[in-house]
Amino acid sequence: MGLDLGDLSAFVAVARAGGFRDGARASGSSASGLSEAVRRLESRLGVRLLNRTTRSVAPTEAGARLLEQLTPALGAVEAALDVVNSFRDRPAGTLKLNVPVSAARLVLPGIVSPFLAAYPDIRLEVIAEDGFVDVLAAGCDAGIRYDERLEQDMIAVPIGPRVQRYATAAAPSYLDRRGRPAHPRDLLDHACIRGRFASGAMTAWEFERAGEVVRIEPSGPLTVRVGAATDLAVAAAVAGTGIITLFEDWLRPHLDSGALEPVLEPWWQTFSGPFLYYPGRRYLPGPLRAFVDFVSVQRSGS
């Protein structure tokens, strides 16, 4: 029938993403190019594969069946092609990671530059967002997440610090004006700076000391989108707007400089560090294998 592998890949990208624009973003192509490829594929097959509306794109029954069969087949093709990379002197290609903003800020800076220096033929693309993302559907090779947000059936490799803490802090001027909390429940009488996830959820503030766990839902004058506007929340705390709870490493420069003062430090809660996760398959793409090995060696040497 003379079907083009690129047209098949274009269909898979659009069907997984649920739209031409998102498919283009995930695959690094143009929306118009994907649209033309899918139109060409449908013409050659003589059947409609996608139902298109002004708001969404979804596979037809025939498209869903084709997607089901193509996904493992294209994965096998990618694995077969990557075997060739083992004959290269150095891994080459693109590695695409999906990570939370906190990992882009606190974990990757110590890894990215030495990794790219060690593998000059690899191009690294990092997408930072805090929503729950299917890394494969997003066209990524791997992701970084914490225990509670790891996807099932994925291989997880420790990356970055293995123990982290949430720190609570405020500007000395705010604490001089409003008083210093002695117990987490005292925060209910304070101006607290909150974060909201893209889903709309706002997580409770949790504290722990000597086996006692206290969860509270404080309120305050400022709420920001987690990740995208976290630096705004930090700046507001430094300016004396209210009390903030965030990764200790994120606040550490301000704590060290005295711009922020620790609040309820004996109650700061620890949690396990993040993981690099990726699909379990026999042959990993060369750039991803190099990154996994690099992270593992870096951890064993730390």
PDB file of C-alpha atoms in Angstrom:
ATOM      1  CA  MET A   1       0.000   0.000   0.000  1.00  0.00           C
ATOM      2  CA  GLY A   2       3.052   2.233   0.282  1.00  0.00           C
ATOM      3  CA  LEU A   3       2.190   3.849   3.603  1.00  0.00           C
ATOM      4  CA  ASP A   4       4.670   6.376   4.932  1.00  0.00           C
ATOM      5  CA  LEU A   5       6.071   5.741   8.428  1.00  0.00           C
ATOM      6  CA  GLY A   6       6.080   9.479   9.061  1.00  0.00           C
ATOM      7  CA  ASP A   7       2.353   9.686   8.306  1.00  0.00           C
ATOM      8  CA  LEU A   8       1.667   6.860  10.740  1.00  0.00           C
ATOM      9  CA  SER A   9       3.750   8.591  13.412  1.00  0.00           C
ATOM     10  CA  ALA A  10       1.860  11.841  12.757  1.00  0.00           C
ATOM     11  CA  PHE A  11      -1.473  10.094  13.305  1.00  0.00           C
ATOM     12  CA  VAL A  12      -0.231   8.575  16.575  1.00  0.00           C
ATOM     13  CA  ALA A  13       1.021  11.959  17.809  1.00  0.00           C
ATOM     14  CA  VAL A  14      -2.315  13.665  17.104  1.00  0.00           C
ATOM     15  CA  ALA A  15      -4.432  10.826  18.498  1.00  0.00           C
ATOM     16  CA  ARG A  16      -2.416  10.657  21.727  1.00  0.00           C
ATOM     17  CA  ALA A  17      -2.424  14.412  22.254  1.00  0.00           C
ATOM     18  CA  GLY A  18      -6.090  14.872  21.345  1.00  0.00           C
ATOM     19  CA  GLY A  19      -5.410  17.666  18.881  1.00  0.00           C
ATOM     20  CA  PHE A  20      -3.155  18.874  16.098  1.00  0.00           C
ATOM     21  CA  ARG A  21      -1.696  21.766  18.058  1.00  0.00           C
ATOM     22  CA  ASP A  22      -0.847  19.660  21.114  1.00  0.00           C
ATOM     23  CA  GLY A  23       0.380  16.877  18.852  1.00  0.00           C
ATOM     24  CA  ALA A  24       2.678  19.328  17.107  1.00  0.00           C
ATOM     25  CA  ARG A  25       4.014  20.557  20.450  1.00  0.00           C
ATOM     26  CA  ALA A  26       4.680  17.001  21.628  1.00  0.00           C
ATOM     27  CA  SER A  27       6.281  15.799  18.399  1.00  0.00           C
ATOM     28  CA  GLY A  28       8.207  18.934  17.474  1.00  0.00           C
ATOM     29  CA  SER A  29       6.296  19.260  14.189  1.00  0.00           C
ATOM     30  CA  SER A  30       3.905  21.853  12.833  1.00  0.00           C
ATOM     31  CA  ALA A  31       0.135  21.510  13.203  1.00  0.00           C
ATOM     32  CA  SER A  32      -0.333  22.027   9.482  1.00  0.00           C
ATOM     33  CA  GLY A  33       2.252  19.348   8.710  1.00  0.00           C
ATOM     34  CA  LEU A  34       0.486  16.863  10.988  1.00  0.00           C
ATOM     35  CA  SER A  35      -2.877  17.721   9.471  1.00  0.00           C
ATOM     36  CA  GLU A  36      -1.583  17.101   5.962  1.00  0.00           C
ATOM     37  CA  ALA A  37       0.059  13.811   7.021  1.00  0.00           C
ATOM     38  CA  VAL A  38      -3.163  12.524   8.609  1.00  0.00           C
ATOM     39  CA  ARG A  39      -5.207  13.612   5.578  1.00  0.00           C
ATOM     40  CA  ARG A  40      -2.774  11.767   3.326  1.00  0.00           C
ATOM     41  CA  LEU A  41      -2.952   8.633   5.490  1.00  0.00           C
ATOM     42  CA  GLU A  42      -6.765   8.667   5.554  1.00  0.00           C
ATOM     43  CA  SER A  43      -6.827   9.085   1.776  1.00  0.00           C
ATOM     44  CA  ARG A  44      -4.554   6.107   1.211  1.00  0.00           C
ATOM     45  CA  LEU A  45      -6.437   3.907   3.675  1.00  0.00           C
ATOM     46  CA  GLY A  46      -9.827   5.040   2.435  1.00  0.00           C
ATOM     47  CA  VAL A  47     -11.224   5.455   5.951  1.00  0.00           C
ATOM     48  CA  ARG A  48     -11.587   8.321   8.409  1.00  0.00           C
ATOM     49  CA  LEU A  49      -9.266   7.917  11.380  1.00  0.00           C
ATOM     50  CA  LEU A  50     -10.036  11.067  13.389  1.00  0.00           C
ATOM     51  CA  ASN A  51     -13.247  12.891  14.234  1.00  0.00           C
ATOM     52  CA  ARG A  52     -12.485  16.601  14.151  1.00  0.00           C
ATOM     53  CA  THR A  53     -14.515  19.360  15.795  1.00  0.00           C
ATOM     54  CA  THR A  54     -13.633  22.951  16.544  1.00  0.00           C
ATOM     55  CA  ARG A  55     -12.847  21.941  20.133  1.00  0.00           C
ATOM     56  CA  SER A  56     -11.394  18.460  20.005  1.00  0.00           C
ATOM     57  CA  VAL A  57      -9.927  15.667  17.926  1.00  0.00           C
ATOM     58  CA  ALA A  58     -10.663  12.042  18.793  1.00  0.00           C
ATOM     59  CA  PRO A  59     -10.027   8.721  17.019  1.00  0.00           C
ATOM     60  CA  THR A  60     -12.875   7.045  15.192  1.00  0.00           C
ATOM     61  CA  GLU A  61     -13.439   3.358  15.901  1.00  0.00           C
ATOM     62  CA  ALA A  62     -11.099   2.535  13.023  1.00  0.00           C
ATOM     63  CA  GLY A  63      -8.583   5.082  14.306  1.00  0.00           C
ATOM     64  CA  ALA A  64      -8.699   3.650  17.818  1.00  0.00           C
ATOM     65  CA  ARG A  65      -8.022   0.148  16.496  1.00  0.00           C
ATOM     66  CA  LEU A  66      -5.142   1.422  14.365  1.00  0.00           C
ATOM     67  CA  LEU A  67      -3.675   3.357  17.317  1.00  0.00           C
ATOM     68  CA  GLU A  68      -3.855   0.254  19.487  1.00  0.00           C
ATOM     69  CA  GLN A  69      -1.842  -1.744  16.950  1.00  0.00           C
ATOM     70  CA  LEU A  70       0.574   1.016  15.974  1.00  0.00           C
ATOM     71  CA  THR A  71       1.744   1.980  19.468  1.00  0.00           C
ATOM     72  CA  PRO A  72       3.749  -1.199  20.174  1.00  0.00           C
ATOM     73  CA  ALA A  73       4.788  -1.480  16.517  1.00  0.00           C
ATOM     74  CA  LEU A  74       6.282   2.003  16.387  1.00  0.00           C
ATOM     75  CA  GLY A  75       7.929   1.390  19.745  1.00  0.00           C
ATOM     76  CA  ALA A  76       9.573  -1.690  18.261  1.00  0.00           C
ATOM     77  CA  VAL A  77      10.724   0.316  15.253  1.00  0.00           C
ATOM     78  CA  GLU A  78      12.252   2.965  17.518  1.00  0.00           C
ATOM     79  CA  ALA A  79      13.999   0.261  19.548  1.00  0.00           C
ATOM     80  CA  ALA A  80      15.309  -1.396  16.392  1.00  0.00           C
ATOM     81  CA  LEU A  81      16.660   1.874  15.063  1.00  0.00           C
ATOM     82  CA  ASP A  82      18.251   2.668  18.391  1.00  0.00           C
ATOM     83  CA  VAL A  83      20.228  -0.571  18.278  1.00  0.00           C
ATOM     84  CA  VAL A  84      22.222   1.117  15.543  1.00  0.00           C
ATOM     85  CA  ASN A  85      23.229   3.805  18.025  1.00  0.00           C
ATOM     86  CA  SER A  86      25.177   1.214  19.980  1.00  0.00           C
ATOM     87  CA  PHE A  87      27.644   1.167  17.078  1.00  0.00           C
ATOM     88  CA  ARG A  88      28.296   4.870  17.408  1.00  0.00           C
ATOM     89  CA  ASP A  89      31.253   6.159  19.358  1.00  0.00           C
ATOM     90  CA  ARG A  90      28.965   8.490  21.331  1.00  0.00           C
ATOM     91  CA  PRO A  91      25.184   8.530  21.954  1.00  0.00           C
ATOM     92  CA  ALA A  92      23.400  11.092  19.808  1.00  0.00           C
ATOM     93  CA  GLY A  93      19.901  12.437  19.428  1.00  0.00           C
ATOM     94  CA  THR A  94      17.300  14.293  21.453  1.00  0.00           C
ATOM     95  CA  LEU A  95      16.301  13.575  25.037  1.00  0.00           C
ATOM     96  CA  LYS A  96      12.999  15.109  26.118  1.00  0.00           C
ATOM     97  CA  LEU A  97      12.207  15.320  29.838  1.00  0.00           C
ATOM     98  CA  ASN A  98       8.984  16.371  31.570  1.00  0.00           C
ATOM     99  CA  VAL A  99       9.690  17.659  35.084  1.00  0.00           C
ATOM    100  CA  PRO A 100       8.018  19.705  37.829  1.00  0.00           C
ATOM    101  CA  VAL A 101       9.202  23.291  38.145  1.00  0.00           C
ATOM    102  CA  SER A 102      10.795  22.461  41.490  1.00  0.00           C
ATOM    103  CA  ALA A 103      13.000  19.828  39.825  1.00  0.00           C
ATOM    104  CA  ALA A 104      13.989  22.235  37.049  1.00  0.00           C
ATOM    105  CA  ARG A 105      15.042  24.708  39.708  1.00  0.00           C
ATOM    106  CA  LEU A 106      16.489  22.494  42.439  1.00  0.00           C
ATOM    107  CA  VAL A 107      17.546  19.157  40.907  1.00  0.00           C
ATOM    108  CA  LEU A 108      18.586  19.607  37.282  1.00  0.00           C
ATOM    109  CA  PRO A 109      21.010  22.569  37.535  1.00  0.00           C
ATOM    110  CA  GLY A 110      23.723  20.333  39.004  1.00  0.00           C
ATOM    111  CA  ILE A 111      23.137  17.638  36.372  1.00  0.00           C
ATOM    112  CA  VAL A 112      22.397  19.286  33.022  1.00  0.00           C
ATOM    113  CA  SER A 113      25.671  21.073  32.301  1.00  0.00           C
ATOM    114  CA  PRO A 114      28.030  18.194  33.179  1.00  0.00           C
ATOM    115  CA  PHE A 115      25.770  15.753  31.302  1.00  0.00           C
ATOM    116  CA  LEU A 116      25.780  17.842  28.126  1.00  0.00           C
ATOM    117  CA  ALA A 117      29.518  18.323  28.442  1.00  0.00           C
ATOM    118  CA  ALA A 118      29.977  14.546  28.661  1.00  0.00           C
ATOM    119  CA  TYR A 119      27.635  13.896  25.708  1.00  0.00           C
ATOM    120  CA  PRO A 120      28.022  16.739  23.199  1.00  0.00           C
ATOM    121  CA  ASP A 121      25.982  14.934  20.517  1.00  0.00           C
ATOM    122  CA  ILE A 122      22.855  14.828  22.703  1.00  0.00           C
ATOM    123  CA  ARG A 123      20.278  17.620  22.636  1.00  0.00           C
ATOM    124  CA  LEU A 124      18.284  17.990  25.846  1.00  0.00           C
ATOM    125  CA  GLU A 125      14.784  19.471  25.938  1.00  0.00           C
ATOM    126  CA  VAL A 126      13.190  20.094  29.343  1.00  0.00           C
ATOM    127  CA  ILE A 127       9.481  20.793  29.753  1.00  0.00           C
ATOM    128  CA  ALA A 128       8.698  22.103  33.235  1.00  0.00           C
ATOM    129  CA  GLU A 129       5.102  21.883  34.448  1.00  0.00           C
ATOM    130  CA  ASP A 130       3.406  20.773  37.633  1.00  0.00           C
ATOM    131  CA  GLY A 131       0.306  19.079  36.245  1.00  0.00           C
ATOM    132  CA  PHE A 132       0.048  15.282  36.123  1.00  0.00           C
ATOM    133  CA  VAL A 133       1.334  14.300  32.681  1.00  0.00           C
ATOM    134  CA  ASP A 134       1.503  11.022  30.760  1.00  0.00           C
ATOM    135  CA  VAL A 135       5.081  11.337  29.551  1.00  0.00           C
ATOM    136  CA  LEU A 136       4.546   9.087  26.543  1.00  0.00           C
ATOM    137  CA  ALA A 137       1.402  10.896  25.411  1.00  0.00           C
ATOM    138  CA  ALA A 138       3.288  14.169  25.816  1.00  0.00           C
ATOM    139  CA  GLY A 139       6.011  12.893  23.501  1.00  0.00           C
ATOM    140  CA  CYS A 140       8.644  12.780  26.245  1.00  0.00           C
ATOM    141  CA  ASP A 141      11.223  10.097  26.888  1.00  0.00           C
ATOM    142  CA  ALA A 142      11.174  10.327  30.677  1.00  0.00           C
ATOM    143  CA  GLY A 143       9.996  12.432  33.570  1.00  0.00           C
ATOM    144  CA  ILE A 144      10.854  13.414  37.117  1.00  0.00           C
ATOM    145  CA  ARG A 145       8.236  13.009  39.820  1.00  0.00           C
ATOM    146  CA  TYR A 146       7.881  12.188  43.506  1.00  0.00           C
ATOM    147  CA  ASP A 147       6.690   8.857  44.928  1.00  0.00           C
ATOM    148  CA  GLU A 148       3.017   9.725  45.161  1.00  0.00           C
ATOM    149  CA  ARG A 149       2.838  10.887  41.540  1.00  0.00           C
ATOM    150  CA  LEU A 150       4.802   8.140  39.800  1.00  0.00           C
ATOM    151  CA  GLU A 151       2.906   6.403  37.024  1.00  0.00           C
ATOM    152  CA  GLN A 152       2.416   2.657  37.239  1.00  0.00           C
ATOM    153  CA  ASP A 153       4.529   0.223  35.226  1.00  0.00           C
ATOM    154  CA  MET A 154       7.407   2.666  35.050  1.00  0.00           C
ATOM    155  CA  ILE A 155      11.043   2.173  36.004  1.00  0.00           C
ATOM    156  CA  ALA A 156      12.098   4.691  38.670  1.00  0.00           C
ATOM    157  CA  VAL A 157      15.683   5.762  39.343  1.00  0.00           C
ATOM    158  CA  PRO A 158      16.572   8.083  42.265  1.00  0.00           C
ATOM    159  CA  ILE A 159      17.695  11.517  41.148  1.00  0.00           C
ATOM    160  CA  GLY A 160      18.679  14.501  43.256  1.00  0.00           C
ATOM    161  CA  PRO A 161      18.591  14.648  47.081  1.00  0.00           C
ATOM    162  CA  ARG A 162      17.016  11.620  48.733  1.00  0.00           C
ATOM    163  CA  VAL A 163      15.606  13.561  51.673  1.00  0.00           C
ATOM    164  CA  GLN A 164      14.034  17.003  51.412  1.00  0.00           C
ATOM    165  CA  ARG A 165      12.119  19.245  53.795  1.00  0.00           C
ATOM    166  CA  TYR A 166       9.312  21.746  53.579  1.00  0.00           C
ATOM    167  CA  ALA A 167      10.325  24.986  55.273  1.00  0.00           C
ATOM    168  CA  THR A 168       7.996  27.604  56.699  1.00  0.00           C
ATOM    169  CA  ALA A 169       9.277  31.182  56.870  1.00  0.00           C
ATOM    170  CA  ALA A 170       8.399  34.848  56.858  1.00  0.00           C
ATOM    171  CA  ALA A 171      10.152  38.183  56.730  1.00  0.00           C
ATOM    172  CA  PRO A 172      11.360  39.423  60.138  1.00  0.00           C
ATOM    173  CA  SER A 173       9.318  42.596  59.588  1.00  0.00           C
ATOM    174  CA  TYR A 174       6.123  40.545  59.244  1.00  0.00           C
ATOM    175  CA  LEU A 175       6.884  38.500  62.356  1.00  0.00           C
ATOM    176  CA  ASP A 176       7.727  41.634  64.363  1.00  0.00           C
ATOM    177  CA  ARG A 177       4.363  43.046  63.327  1.00  0.00           C
ATOM    178  CA  ARG A 178       2.150  39.958  63.705  1.00  0.00           C
ATOM    179  CA  GLY A 179       4.021  37.786  66.201  1.00  0.00           C
ATOM    180  CA  ARG A 180       5.885  34.492  65.907  1.00  0.00           C
ATOM    181  CA  PRO A 181       3.755  31.314  65.782  1.00  0.00           C
ATOM    182  CA  ALA A 182       4.550  28.778  68.514  1.00  0.00           C
ATOM    183  CA  HIS A 183       2.344  25.973  67.135  1.00  0.00           C
ATOM    184  CA  PRO A 184       1.150  25.145  63.597  1.00  0.00           C
ATOM    185  CA  ARG A 185      -2.443  25.983  64.541  1.00  0.00           C
ATOM    186  CA  ASP A 186      -1.309  29.542  65.288  1.00  0.00           C
ATOM    187  CA  LEU A 187      -0.946  29.954  61.520  1.00  0.00           C
ATOM    188  CA  LEU A 188      -4.734  30.086  61.272  1.00  0.00           C
ATOM    189  CA  ASP A 189      -4.479  33.591  62.714  1.00  0.00           C
ATOM    190  CA  HIS A 190      -1.784  34.683  60.259  1.00  0.00           C
ATOM    191  CA  ALA A 191      -1.608  35.864  56.648  1.00  0.00           C
ATOM    192  CA  CYS A 192      -0.368  32.832  54.708  1.00  0.00           C
ATOM    193  CA  ILE A 193       0.725  32.687  51.090  1.00  0.00           C
ATOM    194  CA  ARG A 194      -0.866  29.660  49.395  1.00  0.00           C
ATOM    195  CA  GLY A 195      -0.268  27.703  46.214  1.00  0.00           C
ATOM    196  CA  ARG A 196      -2.878  26.268  43.853  1.00  0.00           C
ATOM    197  CA  PHE A 197      -2.189  23.475  41.348  1.00  0.00           C
ATOM    198  CA  ALA A 198      -3.334  23.606  37.732  1.00  0.00           C
ATOM    199  CA  SER A 199      -6.118  21.168  38.676  1.00  0.00           C
ATOM    200  CA  GLY A 200      -7.493  23.767  41.099  1.00  0.00           C
ATOM    201  CA  ALA A 201      -6.494  21.812  44.194  1.00  0.00           C
ATOM    202  CA  MET A 202      -4.834  23.489  47.154  1.00  0.00           C
ATOM    203  CA  THR A 203      -2.880  21.186  49.416  1.00  0.00           C
ATOM    204  CA  ALA A 204      -3.091  21.461  53.184  1.00  0.00           C
ATOM    205  CA  TRP A 205      -0.027  22.551  55.135  1.00  0.00           C
ATOM    206  CA  GLU A 206       1.301  19.596  57.094  1.00  0.00           C
ATOM    207  CA  PHE A 207       3.651  19.665  60.078  1.00  0.00           C
ATOM    208  CA  GLU A 208       5.134  16.898  62.194  1.00  0.00           C
ATOM    209  CA  ARG A 209       6.997  16.681  65.501  1.00  0.00           C
ATOM    210  CA  ALA A 210       7.640  13.702  67.789  1.00  0.00           C
ATOM    211  CA  GLY A 211       5.058  11.611  65.956  1.00  0.00           C
ATOM    212  CA  GLU A 212       2.342  14.301  66.087  1.00  0.00           C
ATOM    213  CA  VAL A 213       1.044  15.357  62.664  1.00  0.00           C
ATOM    214  CA  VAL A 214      -0.909  18.586  62.268  1.00  0.00           C
ATOM    215  CA  ARG A 215      -2.685  19.494  59.016  1.00  0.00           C
ATOM    216  CA  ILE A 216      -4.162  22.941  58.565  1.00  0.00           C
ATOM    217  CA  GLU A 217      -5.838  24.975  55.827  1.00  0.00           C
ATOM    218  CA  PRO A 218      -4.554  28.519  56.405  1.00  0.00           C
ATOM    219  CA  SER A 219      -5.780  31.558  54.530  1.00  0.00           C
ATOM    220  CA  GLY A 220      -4.155  34.749  53.381  1.00  0.00           C
ATOM    221  CA  PRO A 221      -4.056  37.600  50.896  1.00  0.00           C
ATOM    222  CA  LEU A 222      -2.153  35.846  48.101  1.00  0.00           C
ATOM    223  CA  THR A 223      -2.601  32.564  46.210  1.00  0.00           C
ATOM    224  CA  VAL A 224      -0.354  31.662  43.266  1.00  0.00           C
ATOM    225  CA  ARG A 225      -0.181  28.885  40.669  1.00  0.00           C
ATOM    226  CA  VAL A 226       2.241  26.248  41.934  1.00  0.00           C
ATOM    227  CA  GLY A 227       5.415  26.247  39.880  1.00  0.00           C
ATOM    228  CA  ALA A 228       4.705  29.007  37.417  1.00  0.00           C
ATOM    229  CA  ALA A 229       4.305  31.758  40.003  1.00  0.00           C
ATOM    230  CA  THR A 230       6.175  30.339  42.978  1.00  0.00           C
ATOM    231  CA  ASP A 231       8.925  32.944  42.688  1.00  0.00           C
ATOM    232  CA  LEU A 232       6.232  35.608  43.052  1.00  0.00           C
ATOM    233  CA  ALA A 233       5.115  33.982  46.306  1.00  0.00           C
ATOM    234  CA  VAL A 234       8.692  33.967  47.590  1.00  0.00           C
ATOM    235  CA  ALA A 235       9.153  37.624  46.663  1.00  0.00           C
ATOM    236  CA  ALA A 236       5.924  38.498  48.475  1.00  0.00           C
ATOM    237  CA  ALA A 237       7.099  36.668  51.588  1.00  0.00           C
ATOM    238  CA  VAL A 238      10.426  38.494  51.509  1.00  0.00           C
ATOM    239  CA  ALA A 239       8.504  41.773  51.181  1.00  0.00           C
ATOM    240  CA  GLY A 240       6.566  41.001  54.374  1.00  0.00           C
ATOM    241  CA  THR A 241       3.210  39.991  52.885  1.00  0.00           C
ATOM    242  CA  GLY A 242       2.858  36.811  54.884  1.00  0.00           C
ATOM    243  CA  ILE A 243       4.121  33.341  55.822  1.00  0.00           C
ATOM    244  CA  ILE A 244       5.161  30.850  53.147  1.00  0.00           C
ATOM    245  CA  THR A 245       5.720  27.080  53.121  1.00  0.00           C
ATOM    246  CA  LEU A 246       7.938  25.713  50.350  1.00  0.00           C
ATOM    247  CA  PHE A 247      10.895  23.425  49.610  1.00  0.00           C
ATOM    248  CA  GLU A 248      13.657  24.305  52.047  1.00  0.00           C
ATOM    249  CA  ASP A 249      16.214  24.388  49.207  1.00  0.00           C
ATOM    250  CA  TRP A 250      14.090  26.978  47.388  1.00  0.00           C
ATOM    251  CA  LEU A 251      13.989  29.238  50.429  1.00  0.00           C
ATOM    252  CA  ARG A 252      17.534  28.525  51.633  1.00  0.00           C
ATOM    253  CA  PRO A 253      19.237  31.563  50.012  1.00  0.00           C
ATOM    254  CA  HIS A 254      16.738  33.886  51.718  1.00  0.00           C
ATOM    255  CA  LEU A 255      17.029  32.056  55.032  1.00  0.00           C
ATOM    256  CA  ASP A 256      20.826  32.315  54.877  1.00  0.00           C
ATOM    257  CA  SER A 257      20.718  36.021  54.025  1.00  0.00           C
ATOM    258  CA  GLY A 258      18.241  36.816  56.800  1.00  0.00           C
ATOM    259  CA  ALA A 259      15.593  38.085  54.355  1.00  0.00           C
ATOM    260  CA  LEU A 260      13.377  35.281  55.688  1.00  0.00           C
ATOM    261  CA  GLU A 261      13.249  33.923  59.215  1.00  0.00           C
ATOM    262  CA  PRO A 262      12.448  30.261  59.951  1.00  0.00           C
ATOM    263  CA  VAL A 263       9.002  29.660  61.440  1.00  0.00           C
ATOM    264  CA  LEU A 264       8.135  26.505  63.426  1.00  0.00           C
ATOM    265  CA  GLU A 265      11.384  24.816  62.368  1.00  0.00           C
ATOM    266  CA  PRO A 266      11.042  21.882  64.819  1.00  0.00           C
ATOM    267  CA  TRP A 267       7.822  21.034  62.947  1.00  0.00           C
ATOM    268  CA  TRP A 268       9.271  21.023  59.433  1.00  0.00           C
ATOM    269  CA  GLN A 269       8.297  17.815  57.668  1.00  0.00           C
ATOM    270  CA  THR A 270      10.732  15.695  55.647  1.00  0.00           C
ATOM    271  CA  PHE A 271       9.856  13.692  52.519  1.00  0.00           C
ATOM    272  CA  SER A 272      11.666  11.420  50.085  1.00  0.00           C
ATOM    273  CA  GLY A 273      13.403  12.896  47.062  1.00  0.00           C
ATOM    274  CA  PRO A 274      12.355  12.662  43.404  1.00  0.00           C
ATOM    275  CA  PHE A 275      12.793   9.912  40.834  1.00  0.00           C
ATOM    276  CA  LEU A 276      13.618   9.833  37.149  1.00  0.00           C
ATOM    277  CA  TYR A 277      11.011   7.527  35.613  1.00  0.00           C
ATOM    278  CA  TYR A 278      10.621   6.045  32.154  1.00  0.00           C
ATOM    279  CA  PRO A 279       8.821   3.165  30.382  1.00  0.00           C
ATOM    280  CA  GLY A 280      10.202  -0.290  30.976  1.00  0.00           C
ATOM    281  CA  ARG A 281      11.373  -1.645  27.655  1.00  0.00           C
ATOM    282  CA  ARG A 282      14.246  -3.765  26.487  1.00  0.00           C
ATOM    283  CA  TYR A 283      16.023  -1.137  24.412  1.00  0.00           C
ATOM    284  CA  LEU A 284      16.200   2.399  25.713  1.00  0.00           C
ATOM    285  CA  PRO A 285      16.905   5.230  23.268  1.00  0.00           C
ATOM    286  CA  GLY A 286      20.602   6.061  23.367  1.00  0.00           C
ATOM    287  CA  PRO A 287      20.209   9.548  24.887  1.00  0.00           C
ATOM    288  CA  LEU A 288      17.929   8.236  27.645  1.00  0.00           C
ATOM    289  CA  ARG A 289      20.263   5.323  28.412  1.00  0.00           C
ATOM    290  CA  ALA A 290      23.162   7.779  28.650  1.00  0.00           C
ATOM    291  CA  PHE A 291      21.183  10.020  31.010  1.00  0.00           C
ATOM    292  CA  VAL A 292      20.114   7.117  33.237  1.00  0.00           C
ATOM    293  CA  ASP A 293      23.713   5.882  33.445  1.00  0.00           C
ATOM    294  CA  PHE A 294      25.005   9.415  34.112  1.00  0.00           C
ATOM    295  CA  VAL A 295      22.533   9.983  36.945  1.00  0.00           C
ATOM    296  CA  SER A 296      23.328   6.589  38.470  1.00  0.00           C
ATOM    297  CA  VAL A 297      27.084   7.193  38.355  1.00  0.00           C
ATOM    298  CA  GLN A 298      26.670  10.695  39.768  1.00  0.00           C
ATOM    299  CA  ARG A 299      24.636   9.348  42.679  1.00  0.00           C
ATOM    300  CA  SER A 300      27.103   6.556  43.438  1.00  0.00           C
ATOM    301  CA  GLY A 301      29.936   9.083  43.470  1.00  0.00           C
ATOM    302  CA  SER A 302      28.152  11.540  45.763  1.00  0.00           C
TER     303      SER A 302
END
